């Protein structure tokens, strides 16, 4: 390979719950094509080391807000376009490598193990010789097939995911380093891969790396990575709100020496299993009503409450009205002078139209929510004063605030997560000076975490219910912690050496 290697970029990312009636459409992926892909990632911009050592070519990537199962026709349209764009590249020059930019927890109507299937299709275009490096969310899933189709693979080491860009850059750096290792003979020099499935499936709200035991578990990852002959080490917690056999924890270590990568993978997997009973929720928990009671009794302000069962960034529909219904029934918030509350948020496209027509300051009656998920509570009707209207949000498109008594409810045209102080400030709200802030979220993202004087995790119903047993998984492998509390024998955590991507994969049960 006398010239710079040609590396294509492709992938689709969406964390999808199979326990919500919501569906994810193609538009939610906000696809980027060609040069738009390079523009997204500063570490690939002109003048950077990675840009200098390889010829990066964007095919298509799409990152959707987590939600329900992806509509099959929309996925197939993206898949076809990715293959066509890659074929156009191959017609000009062979593709030496592919950065596979995915999440790892996407489900599509009528399909299984979607990320592995998409990569299988991609390999029919780029060929078996191309080296593939995947970057993933630690809440993704790594089946044996996905481990086989990739040559390098890594994931975030922090939850919340403050190392997202660092992880993606590492995936690209590992790829160019391997491609450059033996410029003329690298095709016979693929990394070895050790894979360990672990019978654990926990939500992120019990496995945040802010807290033990995940903090110590993930602190071991860079130590394994630093071992001689190791390229990368990674731990996937897996995605708890989908019901597929691939949904469970996984450890992978890649490198150049079988014994070394197996030893590293076994250390990580053994520690994970050793502490599996030590994982607990990252904050005090309670029913929604109990959280409100605690917030009213506390003097700490602002008091944050996570309405966790409908968290849109975990895959919830975002339009469950259970929490908001309970909140507005409370007599403590009937008057404007009562303790102030922000509730974020509830979608209602028709409600937004009424609010826009009336304008800021008007008194309106609207009905919102439960258009997608009405399993736990129906649409909610509210009469209040329009506090603010804002246009142009990437996800919500249009946002408004309706004040009902002392409760300021954010109403959106389309669902949106509220993770940043600016999300509130732009709507004329001040979360720092509000008594109680209720957000559809699981663990608090960094800005909200730093802002909260006190915080409780509300165990509310929805498509990402924290009470996993309440959801009804039927297809995950068993036994599986915490679904099964008794294991008649310790799990076999012997690392499996996965064949190279250009070799056949023996079909073994995970």
Tab-separated table of C-alpha atoms in Angstrom:
chain	number	residue	atom	x	y	z
A	1	UNK	CA	0.000	0.000	0.000
A	2	UNK	CA	2.221	2.769	-1.308
A	3	UNK	CA	-0.340	5.566	-0.965
A	4	UNK	CA	-2.454	6.611	1.978
A	5	UNK	CA	-5.081	3.973	2.782
A	6	UNK	CA	-8.631	4.704	1.682
A	7	UNK	CA	-11.025	4.463	4.625
A	8	UNK	CA	-14.790	4.685	4.216
A	9	UNK	CA	-17.193	5.721	6.974
A	10	UNK	CA	-20.677	4.272	7.343
A	11	UNK	CA	-23.130	3.282	10.038
A	12	UNK	CA	-26.552	3.730	11.585
A	13	UNK	CA	-27.076	4.309	15.291
A	14	UNK	CA	-30.292	4.064	17.267
A	15	UNK	CA	-30.993	2.621	20.705
A	16	UNK	CA	-34.417	1.001	20.342
A	17	UNK	CA	-36.785	-0.369	22.953
A	18	UNK	CA	-38.934	-3.317	21.945
A	19	UNK	CA	-41.269	-2.536	24.848
A	20	UNK	CA	-42.772	0.655	23.449
A	21	UNK	CA	-45.350	0.877	20.650
A	22	UNK	CA	-43.370	3.770	19.163
A	23	UNK	CA	-41.655	3.379	15.790
A	24	UNK	CA	-38.523	5.178	14.587
A	25	UNK	CA	-38.713	6.683	11.097
A	26	UNK	CA	-35.869	7.450	8.735
A	27	UNK	CA	-36.024	11.196	9.297
A	28	UNK	CA	-35.056	10.702	12.942
A	29	UNK	CA	-31.562	9.628	11.849
A	30	UNK	CA	-30.653	13.061	10.430
A	31	UNK	CA	-28.386	11.343	7.862
A	32	UNK	CA	-25.062	12.835	6.829
A	33	UNK	CA	-23.461	12.016	3.501
A	34	UNK	CA	-20.071	12.480	1.888
A	35	UNK	CA	-18.227	15.504	3.211
A	36	UNK	CA	-20.902	16.091	5.857
A	37	UNK	CA	-19.620	12.984	7.621
A	38	UNK	CA	-16.082	14.358	7.826
A	39	UNK	CA	-17.383	17.742	8.975
A	40	UNK	CA	-19.077	16.111	11.976
A	41	UNK	CA	-15.832	14.831	13.458
A	42	UNK	CA	-13.142	17.397	14.239
A	43	UNK	CA	-10.484	14.701	14.637
A	44	UNK	CA	-10.805	14.022	10.882
A	45	UNK	CA	-10.601	17.649	9.791
A	46	UNK	CA	-7.859	18.821	7.441
A	47	UNK	CA	-4.507	19.112	9.187
A	48	UNK	CA	-5.146	16.553	11.915
A	49	UNK	CA	-2.925	13.485	12.193
A	50	UNK	CA	-5.711	11.132	11.187
A	51	UNK	CA	-6.584	13.250	8.162
A	52	UNK	CA	-2.942	13.283	7.100
A	53	UNK	CA	-2.352	9.540	7.271
A	54	UNK	CA	-5.487	8.279	5.488
A	55	UNK	CA	-7.942	9.287	2.790
A	56	UNK	CA	-11.269	9.356	4.663
A	57	UNK	CA	-14.453	9.104	2.606
A	58	UNK	CA	-17.894	9.520	4.095
A	59	UNK	CA	-20.597	7.213	2.759
A	60	UNK	CA	-23.597	7.712	5.050
A	61	UNK	CA	-24.079	7.843	8.799
A	62	UNK	CA	-27.244	8.436	10.772
A	63	UNK	CA	-27.682	8.904	14.507
A	64	UNK	CA	-31.280	8.839	15.735
A	65	UNK	CA	-32.654	9.795	19.115
A	66	UNK	CA	-33.362	6.510	20.915
A	67	UNK	CA	-36.894	5.264	20.440
A	68	UNK	CA	-38.989	2.388	19.212
A	69	UNK	CA	-38.191	-0.262	16.633
A	70	UNK	CA	-37.002	1.171	13.297
A	71	UNK	CA	-39.418	0.920	10.383
A	72	UNK	CA	-38.109	-1.762	7.998
A	73	UNK	CA	-38.668	0.186	4.778
A	74	UNK	CA	-36.708	3.167	6.105
A	75	UNK	CA	-33.826	0.963	7.227
A	76	UNK	CA	-33.731	-0.745	3.834
A	77	UNK	CA	-33.620	2.626	2.111
A	78	UNK	CA	-30.599	3.656	4.175
A	79	UNK	CA	-28.959	0.275	3.649
A	80	UNK	CA	-29.379	0.523	-0.111
A	81	UNK	CA	-27.929	4.030	-0.188
A	82	UNK	CA	-24.938	3.024	1.938
A	83	UNK	CA	-24.183	0.125	-0.406
A	84	UNK	CA	-24.570	2.298	-3.497
A	85	UNK	CA	-22.263	4.975	-2.108
A	86	UNK	CA	-19.654	2.401	-1.127
A	87	UNK	CA	-19.899	0.783	-4.565
A	88	UNK	CA	-19.202	4.163	-6.114
A	89	UNK	CA	-16.066	4.487	-4.003
A	90	UNK	CA	-14.878	0.971	-4.830
A	91	UNK	CA	-15.296	1.710	-8.531
A	92	UNK	CA	-12.634	4.417	-8.185
A	93	UNK	CA	-10.265	2.857	-5.640
A	94	UNK	CA	-10.198	-0.249	-3.450
A	95	UNK	CA	-11.341	0.448	0.103
A	96	UNK	CA	-8.640	-0.506	2.592
A	97	UNK	CA	-10.647	0.107	5.735
A	98	UNK	CA	-14.066	1.015	7.095
A	99	UNK	CA	-14.925	2.914	10.247
A	100	UNK	CA	-18.257	1.428	11.319
A	101	UNK	CA	-19.920	4.217	13.319
A	102	UNK	CA	-22.756	2.558	15.259
A	103	UNK	CA	-24.458	2.372	18.649
A	104	UNK	CA	-25.167	-1.350	18.797
A	105	UNK	CA	-28.732	-1.552	20.149
A	106	UNK	CA	-30.821	-0.973	17.030
A	107	UNK	CA	-33.819	-3.181	16.296
A	108	UNK	CA	-35.608	-3.167	12.943
A	109	UNK	CA	-39.002	-4.617	12.114
A	110	UNK	CA	-38.637	-8.271	11.128
A	111	UNK	CA	-34.851	-8.386	11.566
A	112	UNK	CA	-32.351	-9.722	14.100
A	113	UNK	CA	-28.872	-8.529	15.044
A	114	UNK	CA	-29.193	-5.563	12.700
A	115	UNK	CA	-25.700	-4.121	13.031
A	116	UNK	CA	-24.163	-7.470	12.085
A	117	UNK	CA	-26.528	-7.816	9.132
A	118	UNK	CA	-25.782	-4.320	7.834
A	119	UNK	CA	-22.046	-4.979	8.084
A	120	UNK	CA	-22.491	-8.310	6.291
A	121	UNK	CA	-24.137	-6.429	3.427
A	122	UNK	CA	-21.389	-3.804	3.457
A	123	UNK	CA	-18.716	-6.499	3.156
A	124	UNK	CA	-20.335	-7.775	-0.043
A	125	UNK	CA	-19.372	-4.400	-1.534
A	126	UNK	CA	-16.048	-3.513	0.095
A	127	UNK	CA	-14.775	-7.090	0.013
A	128	UNK	CA	-13.339	-9.486	2.600
A	129	UNK	CA	-9.895	-7.863	2.634
A	130	UNK	CA	-11.039	-4.493	3.991
A	131	UNK	CA	-10.288	-3.946	7.669
A	132	UNK	CA	-13.317	-2.841	9.734
A	133	UNK	CA	-13.080	-0.902	12.998
A	134	UNK	CA	-16.324	-0.381	14.931
A	135	UNK	CA	-17.018	2.203	17.608
A	136	UNK	CA	-19.995	1.577	19.864
A	137	UNK	CA	-21.942	2.662	22.915
A	138	UNK	CA	-21.245	0.540	25.985
A	139	UNK	CA	-25.013	-0.029	26.074
A	140	UNK	CA	-24.790	-1.741	22.692
A	141	UNK	CA	-24.751	-5.476	22.075
A	142	UNK	CA	-21.957	-7.547	20.544
A	143	UNK	CA	-23.101	-10.866	19.103
A	144	UNK	CA	-20.570	-13.436	17.916
A	145	UNK	CA	-21.531	-12.513	14.371
A	146	UNK	CA	-20.773	-8.816	14.903
A	147	UNK	CA	-17.511	-9.719	16.644
A	148	UNK	CA	-16.661	-11.866	13.626
A	149	UNK	CA	-17.545	-9.286	10.963
A	150	UNK	CA	-15.343	-6.637	12.601
A	151	UNK	CA	-11.552	-6.647	12.871
A	152	UNK	CA	-11.276	-3.984	15.566
A	153	UNK	CA	-14.013	-2.988	17.990
A	154	UNK	CA	-14.292	-0.662	20.961
A	155	UNK	CA	-16.872	1.175	23.046
A	156	UNK	CA	-17.315	4.026	25.492
A	157	UNK	CA	-15.744	3.652	28.920
A	158	UNK	CA	-17.907	6.219	30.672
A	159	UNK	CA	-21.604	6.425	31.508
A	160	UNK	CA	-22.706	9.196	31.119
A	161	UNK	CA	-20.848	9.086	27.812
A	162	UNK	CA	-18.392	11.933	28.256
A	163	UNK	CA	-15.817	9.997	26.212
A	164	UNK	CA	-17.932	9.570	23.068
A	165	UNK	CA	-15.640	11.468	20.716
A	166	UNK	CA	-12.531	10.051	22.372
A	167	UNK	CA	-13.858	6.543	21.725
A	168	UNK	CA	-14.624	7.218	18.077
A	169	UNK	CA	-11.215	8.751	17.557
A	170	UNK	CA	-9.631	5.699	19.206
A	171	UNK	CA	-11.480	3.412	16.792
A	172	UNK	CA	-10.107	5.406	13.865
A	173	UNK	CA	-6.613	5.616	15.327
A	174	UNK	CA	-6.480	1.867	15.913
A	175	UNK	CA	-7.580	1.320	12.327
A	176	UNK	CA	-4.911	3.510	10.727
A	177	UNK	CA	-2.245	2.116	13.049
A	178	UNK	CA	-3.004	-1.453	12.009
A	179	UNK	CA	-3.202	-0.489	8.343
A	180	UNK	CA	0.193	1.199	8.629
A	181	UNK	CA	1.819	-1.596	10.612
A	182	UNK	CA	2.835	-3.584	7.555
A	183	UNK	CA	1.957	-1.395	4.590
A	184	UNK	CA	2.369	-4.086	1.954
A	185	UNK	CA	1.314	-7.200	3.849
A	186	UNK	CA	-1.282	-6.090	6.406
A	187	UNK	CA	-4.050	-8.230	4.877
A	188	UNK	CA	-2.421	-11.246	6.486
A	189	UNK	CA	-1.929	-9.460	9.764
A	190	UNK	CA	-5.397	-9.085	11.249
A	191	UNK	CA	-5.794	-8.581	14.995
A	192	UNK	CA	-6.865	-11.512	17.147
A	193	UNK	CA	-10.172	-11.167	18.977
A	194	UNK	CA	-11.181	-12.602	22.363
A	195	UNK	CA	-14.917	-12.465	23.136
A	196	UNK	CA	-16.654	-13.319	26.412
A	197	UNK	CA	-20.454	-13.257	26.800
A	198	UNK	CA	-21.556	-12.634	30.397
A	199	UNK	CA	-25.062	-13.517	31.679
A	200	UNK	CA	-25.784	-10.043	33.033
A	201	UNK	CA	-28.295	-7.536	31.660
A	202	UNK	CA	-28.616	-4.377	33.728
A	203	UNK	CA	-29.879	-0.871	32.947
A	204	UNK	CA	-27.494	2.051	32.742
A	205	UNK	CA	-29.054	3.507	35.884
A	206	UNK	CA	-27.414	0.692	37.856
A	207	UNK	CA	-24.109	0.651	35.994
A	208	UNK	CA	-23.009	4.275	35.776
A	209	UNK	CA	-19.245	4.614	35.901
A	210	UNK	CA	-19.664	7.465	38.396
A	211	UNK	CA	-20.427	4.813	41.002
A	212	UNK	CA	-19.004	1.545	42.259
A	213	UNK	CA	-18.650	-1.179	41.194
A	214	UNK	CA	-18.741	0.059	37.578
A	215	UNK	CA	-16.179	2.753	38.384
A	216	UNK	CA	-13.537	0.218	39.414
A	217	UNK	CA	-14.573	-2.265	36.734
A	218	UNK	CA	-14.087	0.231	33.927
A	219	UNK	CA	-10.879	1.576	35.477
A	220	UNK	CA	-9.354	-1.822	34.701
A	221	UNK	CA	-10.012	-1.443	30.952
A	222	UNK	CA	-7.099	0.925	30.169
A	223	UNK	CA	-4.807	-1.270	32.269
A	224	UNK	CA	-5.658	-4.267	30.102
A	225	UNK	CA	-5.252	-2.114	27.001
A	226	UNK	CA	-1.755	-1.140	28.166
A	227	UNK	CA	-0.571	-4.765	28.205
A	228	UNK	CA	1.985	-5.773	25.592
A	229	UNK	CA	0.403	-7.037	22.365
A	230	UNK	CA	-3.044	-5.620	23.235
A	231	UNK	CA	-4.685	-3.138	20.870
A	232	UNK	CA	-7.952	-2.474	22.673
A	233	UNK	CA	-10.116	-3.689	25.534
A	234	UNK	CA	-13.808	-3.031	26.038
A	235	UNK	CA	-16.773	-3.896	28.243
A	236	UNK	CA	-20.341	-3.712	26.985
A	237	UNK	CA	-23.075	-3.590	29.623
A	238	UNK	CA	-25.607	-4.334	26.886
A	239	UNK	CA	-29.069	-2.897	26.296
A	240	UNK	CA	-31.735	-3.972	28.768
A	241	UNK	CA	-34.909	-2.785	26.999
A	242	UNK	CA	-34.851	-5.031	23.964
A	243	UNK	CA	-35.685	-8.711	23.867
A	244	UNK	CA	-33.147	-10.495	21.658
A	245	UNK	CA	-30.679	-13.312	22.417
A	246	UNK	CA	-27.775	-10.894	21.833
A	247	UNK	CA	-28.819	-8.650	24.731
A	248	UNK	CA	-26.308	-9.282	27.506
A	249	UNK	CA	-22.953	-8.029	28.729
A	250	UNK	CA	-19.821	-8.751	26.688
A	251	UNK	CA	-16.072	-8.287	27.062
A	252	UNK	CA	-13.740	-8.095	24.078
A	253	UNK	CA	-9.979	-7.701	23.861
A	254	UNK	CA	-8.114	-7.394	20.558
A	255	UNK	CA	-4.401	-7.726	19.947
A	256	UNK	CA	-1.550	-9.800	18.575
A	257	UNK	CA	-1.047	-12.587	21.108
A	258	UNK	CA	-3.713	-15.210	21.841
A	259	UNK	CA	-2.680	-15.907	25.403
A	260	UNK	CA	-2.430	-12.221	26.276
A	261	UNK	CA	-5.789	-11.148	24.900
A	262	UNK	CA	-7.485	-14.200	26.435
A	263	UNK	CA	-5.949	-13.434	29.812
A	264	UNK	CA	-7.046	-9.801	29.608
A	265	UNK	CA	-10.583	-10.695	28.556
A	266	UNK	CA	-10.905	-13.243	31.340
A	267	UNK	CA	-9.743	-10.720	33.949
A	268	UNK	CA	-12.393	-8.219	32.868
A	269	UNK	CA	-15.171	-10.796	32.606
A	270	UNK	CA	-14.295	-12.418	35.929
A	271	UNK	CA	-14.334	-9.091	37.744
A	272	UNK	CA	-17.660	-8.171	36.139
A	273	UNK	CA	-19.210	-11.416	37.350
A	274	UNK	CA	-17.588	-11.178	40.777
A	275	UNK	CA	-19.343	-7.855	41.443
A	276	UNK	CA	-22.622	-8.572	39.630
A	277	UNK	CA	-24.675	-8.502	42.841
A	278	UNK	CA	-23.156	-5.160	43.877
A	279	UNK	CA	-24.815	-3.024	41.196
A	280	UNK	CA	-27.513	-0.717	42.527
A	281	UNK	CA	-29.387	2.346	41.346
A	282	UNK	CA	-27.267	5.473	41.068
A	283	UNK	CA	-29.672	7.566	43.165
A	284	UNK	CA	-32.347	7.031	45.821
A	285	UNK	CA	-35.452	5.581	44.200
A	286	UNK	CA	-39.181	5.690	44.767
A	287	UNK	CA	-42.531	5.811	43.067
A	288	UNK	CA	-43.355	9.091	41.367
A	289	UNK	CA	-45.575	10.066	44.288
A	290	UNK	CA	-42.845	9.228	46.791
A	291	UNK	CA	-40.356	11.345	44.856
A	292	UNK	CA	-42.714	14.342	44.967
A	293	UNK	CA	-43.263	13.837	48.701
A	294	UNK	CA	-39.513	13.771	49.302
A	295	UNK	CA	-38.955	16.853	47.161
A	296	UNK	CA	-41.564	18.823	49.093
A	297	UNK	CA	-40.101	17.725	52.425
A	298	UNK	CA	-36.534	18.589	51.446
A	299	UNK	CA	-34.965	22.025	51.764
A	300	UNK	CA	-32.427	21.290	49.029
A	301	UNK	CA	-33.042	23.266	45.851
A	302	UNK	CA	-33.209	22.507	43.023
A	303	UNK	CA	-34.519	19.025	43.732
A	304	UNK	CA	-34.329	16.872	40.594
A	305	UNK	CA	-36.578	13.906	39.827
A	306	UNK	CA	-35.961	11.495	36.944
A	307	UNK	CA	-39.190	10.315	35.300
A	308	UNK	CA	-37.160	7.321	34.187
A	309	UNK	CA	-39.675	4.952	32.608
A	310	UNK	CA	-40.251	7.229	29.607
A	311	UNK	CA	-36.684	8.430	29.106
A	312	UNK	CA	-36.408	9.307	25.382
A	313	UNK	CA	-32.628	8.889	25.417
A	314	UNK	CA	-32.986	5.248	26.452
A	315	UNK	CA	-35.725	4.388	23.966
A	316	UNK	CA	-38.917	5.629	25.615
A	317	UNK	CA	-41.659	7.104	23.446
A	318	UNK	CA	-41.442	10.361	25.396
A	319	UNK	CA	-45.219	10.812	25.402
A	320	UNK	CA	-46.246	8.749	28.443
A	321	UNK	CA	-48.416	11.015	30.631
A	322	UNK	CA	-48.238	8.976	33.843
A	323	UNK	CA	-45.930	11.349	35.725
A	324	UNK	CA	-47.453	14.596	34.497
A	325	UNK	CA	-50.948	13.352	35.357
A	326	UNK	CA	-49.890	12.625	38.918
A	327	UNK	CA	-48.072	15.935	39.216
A	328	UNK	CA	-51.008	18.100	38.143
A	329	UNK	CA	-53.346	16.307	40.537
A	330	UNK	CA	-51.250	17.362	43.533
A	331	UNK	CA	-52.866	20.172	45.558
A	332	UNK	CA	-49.424	21.519	46.529
A	333	UNK	CA	-48.960	23.084	43.063
A	334	UNK	CA	-52.392	24.585	42.355
A	335	UNK	CA	-51.435	28.245	42.882
A	336	UNK	CA	-48.759	30.262	41.152
A	337	UNK	CA	-47.206	31.040	44.533
A	338	UNK	CA	-46.758	27.359	45.390
A	339	UNK	CA	-43.377	25.597	45.060
A	340	UNK	CA	-42.202	26.016	41.473
A	341	UNK	CA	-41.896	22.969	39.223
A	342	UNK	CA	-40.473	22.405	35.739
A	343	UNK	CA	-41.685	19.303	33.905
A	344	UNK	CA	-39.712	18.253	30.811
A	345	UNK	CA	-41.504	17.250	28.710
A	346	UNK	CA	-44.582	16.055	26.812
A	347	UNK	CA	-45.077	16.020	23.022
A	348	UNK	CA	-48.309	17.288	21.502
A	349	UNK	CA	-48.270	18.491	17.879
A	350	UNK	CA	-51.899	19.639	17.942
A	351	UNK	CA	-51.371	21.326	21.294
A	352	UNK	CA	-48.428	23.230	19.823
A	353	UNK	CA	-50.655	24.522	17.013
A	354	UNK	CA	-53.147	25.876	19.559
A	355	UNK	CA	-50.370	27.501	21.580
A	356	UNK	CA	-48.821	29.151	18.522
A	357	UNK	CA	-52.163	30.526	17.405
A	358	UNK	CA	-52.874	31.962	20.869
A	359	UNK	CA	-49.388	33.374	21.533
A	360	UNK	CA	-47.319	34.052	24.643
A	361	UNK	CA	-49.387	35.254	27.587
A	362	UNK	CA	-52.638	33.700	26.392
A	363	UNK	CA	-54.716	31.278	28.432
A	364	UNK	CA	-55.294	28.067	26.479
A	365	UNK	CA	-56.672	24.579	26.948
A	366	UNK	CA	-54.660	21.844	25.258
A	367	UNK	CA	-54.510	18.063	25.151
A	368	UNK	CA	-51.141	16.345	24.784
A	369	UNK	CA	-49.344	13.037	25.171
A	370	UNK	CA	-50.318	9.374	24.919
A	371	UNK	CA	-50.622	9.476	21.149
A	372	UNK	CA	-48.006	6.738	20.848
A	373	UNK	CA	-47.918	5.052	24.257
A	374	UNK	CA	-51.239	5.096	26.121
A	375	UNK	CA	-50.638	1.848	27.984
A	376	UNK	CA	-50.215	3.542	31.356
A	377	UNK	CA	-52.217	6.766	31.107
A	378	UNK	CA	-54.309	8.544	28.495
A	379	UNK	CA	-53.904	11.992	26.896
A	380	UNK	CA	-53.786	14.831	29.392
A	381	UNK	CA	-55.830	18.041	29.120
A	382	UNK	CA	-54.395	21.192	30.698
A	383	UNK	CA	-55.526	24.802	30.949
A	384	UNK	CA	-52.822	27.352	31.591
A	385	UNK	CA	-50.888	30.416	30.502
A	386	UNK	CA	-48.457	30.274	27.580
A	387	UNK	CA	-45.096	31.175	29.106
A	388	UNK	CA	-42.814	30.790	26.063
A	389	UNK	CA	-42.558	29.544	22.481
A	390	UNK	CA	-39.338	28.599	20.687
A	391	UNK	CA	-38.721	27.449	17.117
A	392	UNK	CA	-35.970	25.526	15.347
A	393	UNK	CA	-34.870	22.766	17.696
A	394	UNK	CA	-33.227	19.828	15.907
A	395	UNK	CA	-35.398	17.241	17.628
A	396	UNK	CA	-38.494	19.020	18.945
A	397	UNK	CA	-38.831	21.501	16.030
A	398	UNK	CA	-41.154	23.686	18.145
A	399	UNK	CA	-41.215	23.982	21.946
A	400	UNK	CA	-43.540	25.828	24.290
A	401	UNK	CA	-44.066	26.205	28.019
A	402	UNK	CA	-47.508	26.093	29.623
A	403	UNK	CA	-47.864	27.309	33.209
A	404	UNK	CA	-50.563	25.506	35.187
A	405	UNK	CA	-50.550	26.722	38.781
A	406	UNK	CA	-46.888	26.604	39.786
A	407	UNK	CA	-46.023	23.892	37.251
A	408	UNK	CA	-44.212	24.917	34.061
A	409	UNK	CA	-44.718	22.092	31.560
A	410	UNK	CA	-42.604	21.974	28.411
A	411	UNK	CA	-44.736	20.925	25.439
A	412	UNK	CA	-43.036	19.942	22.181
A	413	UNK	CA	-44.076	19.250	18.614
A	414	UNK	CA	-41.803	16.182	18.582
A	415	UNK	CA	-40.147	14.480	21.528
A	416	UNK	CA	-36.889	15.856	22.861
A	417	UNK	CA	-34.499	15.120	25.739
A	418	UNK	CA	-33.606	17.943	28.134
A	419	UNK	CA	-29.976	17.495	29.173
A	420	UNK	CA	-28.501	21.005	29.190
A	421	UNK	CA	-29.170	24.181	31.128
A	422	UNK	CA	-29.495	26.030	27.823
A	423	UNK	CA	-32.468	23.800	26.932
A	424	UNK	CA	-34.348	25.476	29.767
A	425	UNK	CA	-32.881	28.980	29.617
A	426	UNK	CA	-33.979	29.312	25.997
A	427	UNK	CA	-37.564	28.791	27.136
A	428	UNK	CA	-37.448	31.442	29.834
A	429	UNK	CA	-36.961	28.882	32.594
A	430	UNK	CA	-34.318	28.891	35.310
A	431	UNK	CA	-33.761	25.389	36.660
A	432	UNK	CA	-31.195	26.599	39.196
A	433	UNK	CA	-33.792	28.763	40.946
A	434	UNK	CA	-36.700	26.336	40.553
A	435	UNK	CA	-37.781	24.250	43.527
A	436	UNK	CA	-38.396	20.956	41.722
A	437	UNK	CA	-37.160	19.957	38.252
A	438	UNK	CA	-38.644	16.801	36.736
A	439	UNK	CA	-36.993	15.436	33.604
A	440	UNK	CA	-37.681	12.364	31.498
A	441	UNK	CA	-34.214	10.930	31.951
A	442	UNK	CA	-32.422	8.110	33.745
A	443	UNK	CA	-29.130	9.040	35.377
A	444	UNK	CA	-28.617	12.798	35.225
A	445	UNK	CA	-26.400	14.050	32.435
A	446	UNK	CA	-23.352	16.046	33.628
A	447	UNK	CA	-24.842	19.574	33.593
A	448	UNK	CA	-27.982	18.496	35.426
A	449	UNK	CA	-26.012	16.311	37.831
A	450	UNK	CA	-23.808	19.245	38.791
A	451	UNK	CA	-26.863	21.491	39.168
A	452	UNK	CA	-28.957	19.196	41.373
A	453	UNK	CA	-28.825	19.836	45.109
A	454	UNK	CA	-30.711	16.582	45.599
A	455	UNK	CA	-31.954	13.923	43.203
A	456	UNK	CA	-34.272	10.935	43.145
A	457	UNK	CA	-34.858	8.356	40.440
A	458	UNK	CA	-38.579	7.897	39.886
A	459	UNK	CA	-39.439	4.286	39.070
A	460	UNK	CA	-42.171	5.108	36.588
A	461	UNK	CA	-43.771	2.929	33.898
A	462	UNK	CA	-42.946	3.198	30.200
A	463	UNK	CA	-40.974	1.609	27.411
A	464	UNK	CA	-37.748	1.776	29.433
A	465	UNK	CA	-39.139	0.771	32.814
A	466	UNK	CA	-36.343	0.287	35.349
A	467	UNK	CA	-38.275	-2.665	36.780
A	468	UNK	CA	-37.048	-5.033	34.075
A	469	UNK	CA	-39.041	-8.006	35.317
A	470	UNK	CA	-42.221	-5.981	34.786
A	471	UNK	CA	-41.524	-5.734	31.042
A	472	UNK	CA	-41.730	-9.419	30.142
A	473	UNK	CA	-38.560	-10.512	28.352
A	474	UNK	CA	-39.060	-13.870	26.606
A	475	UNK	CA	-36.138	-14.258	24.189
A	476	UNK	CA	-33.027	-13.328	26.159
A	477	UNK	CA	-30.703	-16.174	27.094
A	478	UNK	CA	-31.286	-17.732	30.493
A	479	UNK	CA	-30.182	-17.787	33.201
A	480	UNK	CA	-29.556	-14.021	33.179
A	481	UNK	CA	-28.902	-11.722	36.123
A	482	UNK	CA	-31.033	-10.018	37.527
A	483	UNK	CA	-33.912	-11.934	35.894
A	484	UNK	CA	-32.593	-15.092	37.541
A	485	UNK	CA	-31.263	-14.860	41.083
A	486	UNK	CA	-30.047	-18.457	41.312
A	487	UNK	CA	-27.331	-19.925	39.104
A	488	UNK	CA	-26.818	-23.653	39.621
A	489	UNK	CA	-23.276	-23.299	38.350
A	490	UNK	CA	-20.951	-20.380	37.756
A	491	UNK	CA	-21.047	-19.124	34.162
A	492	UNK	CA	-18.328	-20.230	31.787
A	493	UNK	CA	-16.252	-17.104	31.228
A	494	UNK	CA	-13.609	-18.773	29.091
A	495	UNK	CA	-12.726	-16.338	26.284
A	496	UNK	CA	-13.686	-17.470	22.806
A	497	UNK	CA	-11.196	-16.703	20.043
A	498	UNK	CA	-13.304	-15.332	17.206
A	499	UNK	CA	-12.169	-16.232	13.660
A	500	UNK	CA	-10.844	-13.496	11.395
A	501	UNK	CA	-13.522	-11.657	9.458
A	502	UNK	CA	-12.401	-13.271	6.195
A	503	UNK	CA	-12.730	-16.767	7.673
A	504	UNK	CA	-15.884	-18.766	8.336
A	505	UNK	CA	-17.590	-18.389	11.703
A	506	UNK	CA	-18.616	-21.631	13.330
A	507	UNK	CA	-22.259	-21.378	14.335
A	508	UNK	CA	-22.200	-21.927	18.071
A	509	UNK	CA	-24.848	-20.901	20.560
A	510	UNK	CA	-23.832	-17.929	22.670
